[in-house]
Tab-separated table of N, CA and C in Angstrom:
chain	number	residue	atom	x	y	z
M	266	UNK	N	4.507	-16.011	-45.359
M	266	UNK	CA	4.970	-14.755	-44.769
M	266	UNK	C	5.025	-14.829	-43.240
M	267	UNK	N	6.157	-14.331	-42.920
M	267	UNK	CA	6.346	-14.343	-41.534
M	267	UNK	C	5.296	-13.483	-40.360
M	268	UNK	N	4.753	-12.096	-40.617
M	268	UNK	CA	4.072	-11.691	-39.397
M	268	UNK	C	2.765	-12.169	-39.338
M	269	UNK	N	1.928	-12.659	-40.419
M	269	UNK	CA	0.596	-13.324	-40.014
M	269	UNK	C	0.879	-14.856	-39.272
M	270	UNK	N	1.735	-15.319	-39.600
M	270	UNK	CA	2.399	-16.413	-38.643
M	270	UNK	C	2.532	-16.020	-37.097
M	271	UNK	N	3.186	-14.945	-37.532
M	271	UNK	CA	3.654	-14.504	-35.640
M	271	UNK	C	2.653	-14.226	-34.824
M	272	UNK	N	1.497	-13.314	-35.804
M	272	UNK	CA	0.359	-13.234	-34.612
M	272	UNK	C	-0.503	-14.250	-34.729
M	273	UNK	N	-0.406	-15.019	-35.277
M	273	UNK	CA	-1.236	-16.950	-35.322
M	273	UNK	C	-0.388	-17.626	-33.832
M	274	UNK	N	0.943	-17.459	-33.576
M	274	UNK	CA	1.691	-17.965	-32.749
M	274	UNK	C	1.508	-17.355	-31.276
M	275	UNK	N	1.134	-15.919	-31.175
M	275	UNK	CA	0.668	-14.977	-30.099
M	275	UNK	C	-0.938	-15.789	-29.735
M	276	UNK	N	-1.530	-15.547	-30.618
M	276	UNK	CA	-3.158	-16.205	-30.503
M	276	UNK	C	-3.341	-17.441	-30.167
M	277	UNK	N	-2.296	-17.905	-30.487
M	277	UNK	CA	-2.444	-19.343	-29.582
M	277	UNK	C	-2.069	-19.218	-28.018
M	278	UNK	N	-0.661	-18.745	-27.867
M	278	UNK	CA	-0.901	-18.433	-26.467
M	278	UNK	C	-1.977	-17.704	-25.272
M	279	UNK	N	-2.283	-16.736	-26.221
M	279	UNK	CA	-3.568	-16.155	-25.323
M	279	UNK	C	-4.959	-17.869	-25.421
M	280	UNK	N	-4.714	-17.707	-26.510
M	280	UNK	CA	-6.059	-19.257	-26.352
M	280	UNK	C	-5.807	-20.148	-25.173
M	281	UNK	N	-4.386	-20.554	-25.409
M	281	UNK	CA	-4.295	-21.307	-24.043
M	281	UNK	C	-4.069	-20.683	-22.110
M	282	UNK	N	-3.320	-19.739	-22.627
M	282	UNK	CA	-3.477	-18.715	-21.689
M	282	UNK	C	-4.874	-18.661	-20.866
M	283	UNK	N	-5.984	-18.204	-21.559
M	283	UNK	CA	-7.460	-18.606	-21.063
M	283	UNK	C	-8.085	-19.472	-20.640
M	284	UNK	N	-7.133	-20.370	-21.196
M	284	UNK	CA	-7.858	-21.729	-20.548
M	284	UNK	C	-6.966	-22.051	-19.404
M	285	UNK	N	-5.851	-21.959	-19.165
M	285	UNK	CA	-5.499	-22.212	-18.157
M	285	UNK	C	-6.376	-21.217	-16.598
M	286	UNK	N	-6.311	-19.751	-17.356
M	286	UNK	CA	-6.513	-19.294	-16.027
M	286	UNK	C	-8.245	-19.486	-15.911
M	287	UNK	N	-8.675	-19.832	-16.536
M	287	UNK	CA	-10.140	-20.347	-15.893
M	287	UNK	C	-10.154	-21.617	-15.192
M	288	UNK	N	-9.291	-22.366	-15.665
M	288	UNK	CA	-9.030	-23.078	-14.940
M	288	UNK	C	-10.515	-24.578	-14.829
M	289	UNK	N	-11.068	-24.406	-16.083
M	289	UNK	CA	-12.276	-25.444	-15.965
M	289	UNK	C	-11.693	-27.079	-17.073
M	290	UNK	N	-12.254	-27.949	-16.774
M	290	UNK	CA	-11.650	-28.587	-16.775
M	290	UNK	C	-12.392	-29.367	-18.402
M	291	UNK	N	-13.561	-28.660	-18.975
M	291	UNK	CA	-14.403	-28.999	-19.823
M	291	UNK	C	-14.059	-28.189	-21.575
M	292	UNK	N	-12.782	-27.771	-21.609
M	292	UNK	CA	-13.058	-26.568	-22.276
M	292	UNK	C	-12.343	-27.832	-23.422
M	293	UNK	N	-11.937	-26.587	-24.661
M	293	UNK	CA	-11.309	-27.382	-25.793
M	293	UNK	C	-10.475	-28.441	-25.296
M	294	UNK	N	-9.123	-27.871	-24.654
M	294	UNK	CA	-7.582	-28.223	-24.925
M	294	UNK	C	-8.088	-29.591	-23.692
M	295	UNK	N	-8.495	-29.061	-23.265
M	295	UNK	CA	-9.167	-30.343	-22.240
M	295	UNK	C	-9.734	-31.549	-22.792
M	296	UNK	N	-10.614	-31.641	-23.894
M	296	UNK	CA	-11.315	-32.229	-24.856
M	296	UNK	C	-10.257	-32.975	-25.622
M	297	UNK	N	-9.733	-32.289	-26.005
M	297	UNK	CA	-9.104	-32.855	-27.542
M	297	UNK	C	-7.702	-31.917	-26.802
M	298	UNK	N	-6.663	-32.485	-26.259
M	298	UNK	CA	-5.311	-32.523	-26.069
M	298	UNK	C	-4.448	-32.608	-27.006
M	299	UNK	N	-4.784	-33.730	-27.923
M	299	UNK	CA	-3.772	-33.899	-28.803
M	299	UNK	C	-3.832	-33.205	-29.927
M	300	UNK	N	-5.059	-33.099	-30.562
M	300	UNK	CA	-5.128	-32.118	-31.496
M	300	UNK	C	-4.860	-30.599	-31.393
M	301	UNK	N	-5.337	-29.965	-30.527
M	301	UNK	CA	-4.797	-28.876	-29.798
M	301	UNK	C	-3.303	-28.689	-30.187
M	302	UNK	N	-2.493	-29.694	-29.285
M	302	UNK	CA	-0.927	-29.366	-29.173
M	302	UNK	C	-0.476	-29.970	-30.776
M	303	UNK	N	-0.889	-30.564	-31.091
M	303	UNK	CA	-0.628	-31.446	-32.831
M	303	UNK	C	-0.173	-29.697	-33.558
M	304	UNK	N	-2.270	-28.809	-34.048
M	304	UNK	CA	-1.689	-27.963	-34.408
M	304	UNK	C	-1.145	-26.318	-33.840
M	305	UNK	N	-1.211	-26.330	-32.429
M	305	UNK	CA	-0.180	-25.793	-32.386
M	305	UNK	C	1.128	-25.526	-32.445
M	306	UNK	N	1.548	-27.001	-31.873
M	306	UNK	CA	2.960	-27.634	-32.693
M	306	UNK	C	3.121	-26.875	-33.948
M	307	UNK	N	2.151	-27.123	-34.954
M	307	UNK	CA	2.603	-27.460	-36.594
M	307	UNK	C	3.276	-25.939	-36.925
M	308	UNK	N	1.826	-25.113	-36.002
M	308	UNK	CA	2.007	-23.395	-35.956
M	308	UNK	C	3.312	-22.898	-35.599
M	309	UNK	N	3.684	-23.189	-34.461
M	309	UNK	CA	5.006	-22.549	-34.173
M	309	UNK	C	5.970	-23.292	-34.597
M	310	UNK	N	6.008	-24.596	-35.361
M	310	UNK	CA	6.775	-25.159	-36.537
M	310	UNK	C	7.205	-24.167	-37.422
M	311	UNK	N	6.131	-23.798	-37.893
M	311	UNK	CA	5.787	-22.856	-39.441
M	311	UNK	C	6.863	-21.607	-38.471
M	312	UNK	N	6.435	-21.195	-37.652
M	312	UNK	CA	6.995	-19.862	-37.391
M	312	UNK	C	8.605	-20.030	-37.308
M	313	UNK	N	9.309	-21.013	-36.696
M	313	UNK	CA	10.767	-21.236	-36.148
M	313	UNK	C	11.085	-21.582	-38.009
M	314	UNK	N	10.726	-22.140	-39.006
M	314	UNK	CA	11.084	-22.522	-40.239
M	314	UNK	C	11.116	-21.175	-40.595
M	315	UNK	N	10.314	-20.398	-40.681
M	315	UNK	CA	10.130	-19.344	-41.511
M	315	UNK	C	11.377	-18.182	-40.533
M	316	UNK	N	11.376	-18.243	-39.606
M	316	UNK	CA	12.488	-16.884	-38.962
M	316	UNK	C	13.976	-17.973	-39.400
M	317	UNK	N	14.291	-19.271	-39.378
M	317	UNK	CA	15.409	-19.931	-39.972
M	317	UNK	C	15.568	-19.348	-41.094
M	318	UNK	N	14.545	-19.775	-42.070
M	318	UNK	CA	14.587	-19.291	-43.220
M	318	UNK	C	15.270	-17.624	-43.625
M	319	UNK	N	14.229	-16.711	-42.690
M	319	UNK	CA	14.700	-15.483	-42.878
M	319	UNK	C	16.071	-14.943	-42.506
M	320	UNK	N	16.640	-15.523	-42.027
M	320	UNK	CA	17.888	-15.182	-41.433
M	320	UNK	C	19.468	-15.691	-42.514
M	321	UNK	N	19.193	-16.485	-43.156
M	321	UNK	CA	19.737	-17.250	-44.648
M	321	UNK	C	20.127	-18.024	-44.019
M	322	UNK	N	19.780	-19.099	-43.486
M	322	UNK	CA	20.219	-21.099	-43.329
M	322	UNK	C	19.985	-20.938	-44.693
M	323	UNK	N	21.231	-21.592	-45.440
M	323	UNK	CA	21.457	-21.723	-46.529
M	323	UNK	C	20.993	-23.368	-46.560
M	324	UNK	N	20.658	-23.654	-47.597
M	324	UNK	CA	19.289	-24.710	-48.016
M	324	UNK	C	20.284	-25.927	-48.113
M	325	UNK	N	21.056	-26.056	-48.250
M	325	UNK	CA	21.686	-27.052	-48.138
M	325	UNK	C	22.190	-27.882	-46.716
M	326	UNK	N	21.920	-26.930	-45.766
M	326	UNK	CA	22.036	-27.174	-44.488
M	326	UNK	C	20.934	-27.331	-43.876
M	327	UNK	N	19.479	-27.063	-44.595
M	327	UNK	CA	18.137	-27.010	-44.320
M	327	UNK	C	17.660	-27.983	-42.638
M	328	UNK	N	18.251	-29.732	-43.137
M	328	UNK	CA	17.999	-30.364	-42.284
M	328	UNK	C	18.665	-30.414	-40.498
M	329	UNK	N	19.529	-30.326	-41.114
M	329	UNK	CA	21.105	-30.550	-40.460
M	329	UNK	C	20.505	-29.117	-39.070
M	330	UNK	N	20.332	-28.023	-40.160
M	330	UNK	CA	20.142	-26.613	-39.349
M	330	UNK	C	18.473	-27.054	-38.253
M	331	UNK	N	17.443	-27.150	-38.489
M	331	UNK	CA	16.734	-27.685	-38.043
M	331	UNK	C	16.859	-28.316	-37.015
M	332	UNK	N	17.371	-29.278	-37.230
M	332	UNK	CA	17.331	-30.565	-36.237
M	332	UNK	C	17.873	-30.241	-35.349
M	333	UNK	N	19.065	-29.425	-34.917
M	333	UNK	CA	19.933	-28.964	-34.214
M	333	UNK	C	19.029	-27.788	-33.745
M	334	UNK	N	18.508	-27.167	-34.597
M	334	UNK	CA	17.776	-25.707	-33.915
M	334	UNK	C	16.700	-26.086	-32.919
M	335	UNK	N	15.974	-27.147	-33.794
M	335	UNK	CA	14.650	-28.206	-32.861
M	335	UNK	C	15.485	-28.328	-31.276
M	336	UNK	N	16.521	-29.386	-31.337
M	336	UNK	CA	17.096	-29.566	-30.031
M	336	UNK	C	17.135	-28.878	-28.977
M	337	UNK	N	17.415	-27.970	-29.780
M	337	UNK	CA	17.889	-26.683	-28.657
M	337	UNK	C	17.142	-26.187	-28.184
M	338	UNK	N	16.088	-25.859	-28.647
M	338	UNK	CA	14.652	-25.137	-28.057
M	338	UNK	C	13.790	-26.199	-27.283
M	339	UNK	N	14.073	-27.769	-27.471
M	339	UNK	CA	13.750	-28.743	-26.905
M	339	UNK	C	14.119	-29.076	-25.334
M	340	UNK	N	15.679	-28.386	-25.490
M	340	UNK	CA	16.395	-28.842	-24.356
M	340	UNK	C	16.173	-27.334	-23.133
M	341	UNK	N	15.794	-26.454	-24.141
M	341	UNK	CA	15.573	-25.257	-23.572
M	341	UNK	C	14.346	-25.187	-22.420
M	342	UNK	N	13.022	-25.962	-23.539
M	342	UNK	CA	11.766	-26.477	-22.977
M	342	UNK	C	11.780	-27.240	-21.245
M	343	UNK	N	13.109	-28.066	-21.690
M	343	UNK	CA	13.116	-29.175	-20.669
M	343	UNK	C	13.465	-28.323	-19.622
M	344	UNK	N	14.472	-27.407	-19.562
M	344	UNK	CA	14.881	-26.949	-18.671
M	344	UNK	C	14.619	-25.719	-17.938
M	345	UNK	N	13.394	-25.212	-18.806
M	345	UNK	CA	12.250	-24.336	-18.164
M	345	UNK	C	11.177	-25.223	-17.618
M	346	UNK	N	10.790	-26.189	-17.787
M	346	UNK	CA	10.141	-26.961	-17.353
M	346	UNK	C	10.231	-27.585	-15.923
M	347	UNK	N	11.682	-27.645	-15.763
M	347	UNK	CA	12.473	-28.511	-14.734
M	347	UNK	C	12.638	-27.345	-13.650
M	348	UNK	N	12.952	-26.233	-13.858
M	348	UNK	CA	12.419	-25.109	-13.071
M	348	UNK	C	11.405	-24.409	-12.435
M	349	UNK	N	10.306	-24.875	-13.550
M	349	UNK	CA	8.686	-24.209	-12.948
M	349	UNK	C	8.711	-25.428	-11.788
M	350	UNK	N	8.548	-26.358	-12.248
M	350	UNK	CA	8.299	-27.538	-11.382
M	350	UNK	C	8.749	-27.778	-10.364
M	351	UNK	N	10.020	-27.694	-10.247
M	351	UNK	CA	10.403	-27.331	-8.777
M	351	UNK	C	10.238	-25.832	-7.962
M	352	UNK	N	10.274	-25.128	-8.704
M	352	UNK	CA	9.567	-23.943	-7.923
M	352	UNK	C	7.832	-23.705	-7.661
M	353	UNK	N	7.169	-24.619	-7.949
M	353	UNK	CA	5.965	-24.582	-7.916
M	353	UNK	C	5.786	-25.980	-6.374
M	354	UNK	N	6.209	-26.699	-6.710
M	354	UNK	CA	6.884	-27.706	-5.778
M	354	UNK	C	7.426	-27.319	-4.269
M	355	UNK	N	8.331	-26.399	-4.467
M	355	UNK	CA	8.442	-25.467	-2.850
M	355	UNK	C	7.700	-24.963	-2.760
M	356	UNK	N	6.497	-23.983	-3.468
M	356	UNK	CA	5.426	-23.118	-3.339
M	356	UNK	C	4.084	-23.831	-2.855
M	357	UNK	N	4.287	-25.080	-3.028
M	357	UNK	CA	3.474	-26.251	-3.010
M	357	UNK	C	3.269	-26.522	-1.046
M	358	UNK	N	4.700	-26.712	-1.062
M	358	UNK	CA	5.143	-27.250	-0.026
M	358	UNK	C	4.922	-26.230	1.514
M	359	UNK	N	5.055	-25.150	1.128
M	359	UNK	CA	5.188	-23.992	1.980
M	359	UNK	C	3.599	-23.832	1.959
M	360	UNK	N	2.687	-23.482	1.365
M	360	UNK	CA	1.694	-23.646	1.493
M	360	UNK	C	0.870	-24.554	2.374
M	361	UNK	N	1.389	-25.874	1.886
M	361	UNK	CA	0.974	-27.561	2.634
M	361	UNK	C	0.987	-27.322	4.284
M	362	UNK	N	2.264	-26.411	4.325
M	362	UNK	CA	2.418	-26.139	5.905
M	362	UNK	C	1.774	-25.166	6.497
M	363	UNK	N	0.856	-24.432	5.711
M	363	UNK	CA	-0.051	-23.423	6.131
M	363	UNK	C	-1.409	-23.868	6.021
M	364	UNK	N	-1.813	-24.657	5.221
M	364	UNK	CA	-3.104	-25.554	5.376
M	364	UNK	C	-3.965	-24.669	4.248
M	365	UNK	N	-2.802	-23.832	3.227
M	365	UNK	CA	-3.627	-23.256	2.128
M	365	UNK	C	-3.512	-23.800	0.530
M	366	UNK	N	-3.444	-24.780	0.616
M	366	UNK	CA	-3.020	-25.495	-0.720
M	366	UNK	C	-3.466	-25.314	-1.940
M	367	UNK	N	-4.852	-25.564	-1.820
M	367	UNK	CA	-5.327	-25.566	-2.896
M	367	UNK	C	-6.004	-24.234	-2.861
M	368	UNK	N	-5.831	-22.535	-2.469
M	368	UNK	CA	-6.018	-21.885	-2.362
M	368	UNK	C	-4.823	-21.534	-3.564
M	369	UNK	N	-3.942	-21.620	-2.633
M	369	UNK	CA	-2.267	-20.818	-3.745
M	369	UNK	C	-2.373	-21.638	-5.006
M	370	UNK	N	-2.948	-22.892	-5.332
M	370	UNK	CA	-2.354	-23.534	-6.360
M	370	UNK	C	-3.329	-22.542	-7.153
M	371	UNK	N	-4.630	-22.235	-6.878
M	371	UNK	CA	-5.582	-21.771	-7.852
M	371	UNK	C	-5.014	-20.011	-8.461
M	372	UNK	N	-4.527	-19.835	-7.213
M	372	UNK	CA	-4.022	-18.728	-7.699
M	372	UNK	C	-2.735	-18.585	-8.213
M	373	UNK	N	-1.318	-19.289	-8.047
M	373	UNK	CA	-0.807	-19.728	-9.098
M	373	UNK	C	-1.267	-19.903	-10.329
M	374	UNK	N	-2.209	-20.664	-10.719
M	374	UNK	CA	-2.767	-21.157	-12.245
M	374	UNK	C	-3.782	-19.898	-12.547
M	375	UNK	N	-4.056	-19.196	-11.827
M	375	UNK	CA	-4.657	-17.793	-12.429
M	375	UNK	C	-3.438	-16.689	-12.969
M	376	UNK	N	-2.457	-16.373	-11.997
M	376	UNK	CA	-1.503	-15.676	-12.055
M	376	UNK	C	-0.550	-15.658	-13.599
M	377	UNK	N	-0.147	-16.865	-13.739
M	377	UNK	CA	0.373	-17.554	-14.545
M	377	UNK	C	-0.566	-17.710	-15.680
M	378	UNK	N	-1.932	-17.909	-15.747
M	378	UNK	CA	-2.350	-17.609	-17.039
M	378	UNK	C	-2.345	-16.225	-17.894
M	379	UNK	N	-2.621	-15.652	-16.546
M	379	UNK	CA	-3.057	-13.938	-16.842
M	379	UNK	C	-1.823	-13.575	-17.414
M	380	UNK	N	-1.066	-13.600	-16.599
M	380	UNK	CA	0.715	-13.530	-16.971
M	380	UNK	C	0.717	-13.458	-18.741
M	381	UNK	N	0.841	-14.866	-18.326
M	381	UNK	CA	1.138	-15.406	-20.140
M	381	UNK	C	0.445	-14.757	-20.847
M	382	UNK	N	-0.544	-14.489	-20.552
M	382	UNK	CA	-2.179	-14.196	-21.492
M	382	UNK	C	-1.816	-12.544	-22.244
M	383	UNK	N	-1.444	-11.786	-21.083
M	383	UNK	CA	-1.279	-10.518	-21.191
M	383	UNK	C	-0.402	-9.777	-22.410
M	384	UNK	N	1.257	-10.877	-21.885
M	384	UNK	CA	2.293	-10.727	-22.920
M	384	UNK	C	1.935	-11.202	-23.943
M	385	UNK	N	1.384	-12.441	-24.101
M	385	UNK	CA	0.644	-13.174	-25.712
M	385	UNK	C	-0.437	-11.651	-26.252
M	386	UNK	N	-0.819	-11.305	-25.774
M	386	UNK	CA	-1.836	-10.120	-26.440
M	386	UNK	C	-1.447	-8.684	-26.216
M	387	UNK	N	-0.305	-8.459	-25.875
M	387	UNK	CA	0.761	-7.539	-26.026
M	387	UNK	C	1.509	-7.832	-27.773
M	388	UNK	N	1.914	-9.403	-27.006
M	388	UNK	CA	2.896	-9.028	-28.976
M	388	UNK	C	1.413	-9.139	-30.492
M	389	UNK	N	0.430	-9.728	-29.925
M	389	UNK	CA	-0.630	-9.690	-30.608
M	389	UNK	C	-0.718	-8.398	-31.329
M	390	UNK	N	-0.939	-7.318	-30.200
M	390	UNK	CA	-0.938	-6.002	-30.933
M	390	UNK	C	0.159	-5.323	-31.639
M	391	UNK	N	1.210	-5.839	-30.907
M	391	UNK	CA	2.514	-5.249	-31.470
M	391	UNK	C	2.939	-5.910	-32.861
M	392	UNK	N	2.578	-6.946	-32.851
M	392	UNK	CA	2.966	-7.684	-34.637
M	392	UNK	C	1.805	-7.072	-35.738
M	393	UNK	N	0.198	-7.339	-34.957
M	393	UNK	CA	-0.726	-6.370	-35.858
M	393	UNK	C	-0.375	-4.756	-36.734
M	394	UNK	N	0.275	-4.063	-35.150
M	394	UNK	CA	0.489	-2.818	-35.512
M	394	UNK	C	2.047	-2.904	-36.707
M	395	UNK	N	2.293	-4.086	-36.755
M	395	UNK	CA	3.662	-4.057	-37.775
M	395	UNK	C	2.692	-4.124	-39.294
M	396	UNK	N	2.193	-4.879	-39.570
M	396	UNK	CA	1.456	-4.859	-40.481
M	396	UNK	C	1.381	-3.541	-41.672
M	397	UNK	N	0.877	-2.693	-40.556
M	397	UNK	CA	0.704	-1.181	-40.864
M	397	UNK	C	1.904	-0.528	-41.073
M	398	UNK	N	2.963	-0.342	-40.464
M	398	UNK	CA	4.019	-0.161	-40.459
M	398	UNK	C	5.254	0.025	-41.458
């Protein structure tokens, strides 16, 4: 079923969300990296199969639909990626020239957790309250 998935997929973001904005360097995802992203991977696997599914990808196209859907959210990744990074990069830089570096970076990586953290436990409640619904 799709909404206990969705708020499994929210709860992970707030999980990591937290760990980013604490920002310590001892915690789980720190520990064990790969397992971490392995099953979160698997999680928001389950979730992108199951909203495919719901929408009728007709089963005969199962793979074909996938692989192509994978891509796309892959290439999507890359290119949100390729954006933070250079905008964190000038933010970097502008800083460097103020002699506050590692001041802004910390607060960047607070900002940005909280950020994430907030909306992840926003749809948290909002998929819970579907439940009921």
């Amino acid at each position: 079923p799709v909404p206990p998935i969705e708020v499994a997929i929210a709860l992970s973001v707030v999980f990591l969300a937290s760990e980013v904005a604490r920002g310590r360097r001892d915690n789980l995802t720190w520990r064990f990296p790969i397992t971490v992203s392995s099953v979160f991977g698997l999680l928001h696997g389950l979730g992108f199969a199951a909203v495919l599914n719901e929408i009728g990808l007709p089963h005969t196209e199962l793979v074909t639909g996938l692989l192509f859907f994978n891509l796309g959210v892959e290439m999507g990744q890359i290119l949100f990626a390729i954006l933070v990074v250079v905008g964190i990069s000038l933010l970097k830089r502008v800083a460097r020239s103020r002699g506050s570096e590692d001041r802004m970076e910390r607060g960047l990586q607070m900002v940005m957790g909280y950020g994430a953290g907030s909306l992840a436990a926003f749809w948290v409640f909002e998929r819970v309250a579907g439940f009921v619904a």
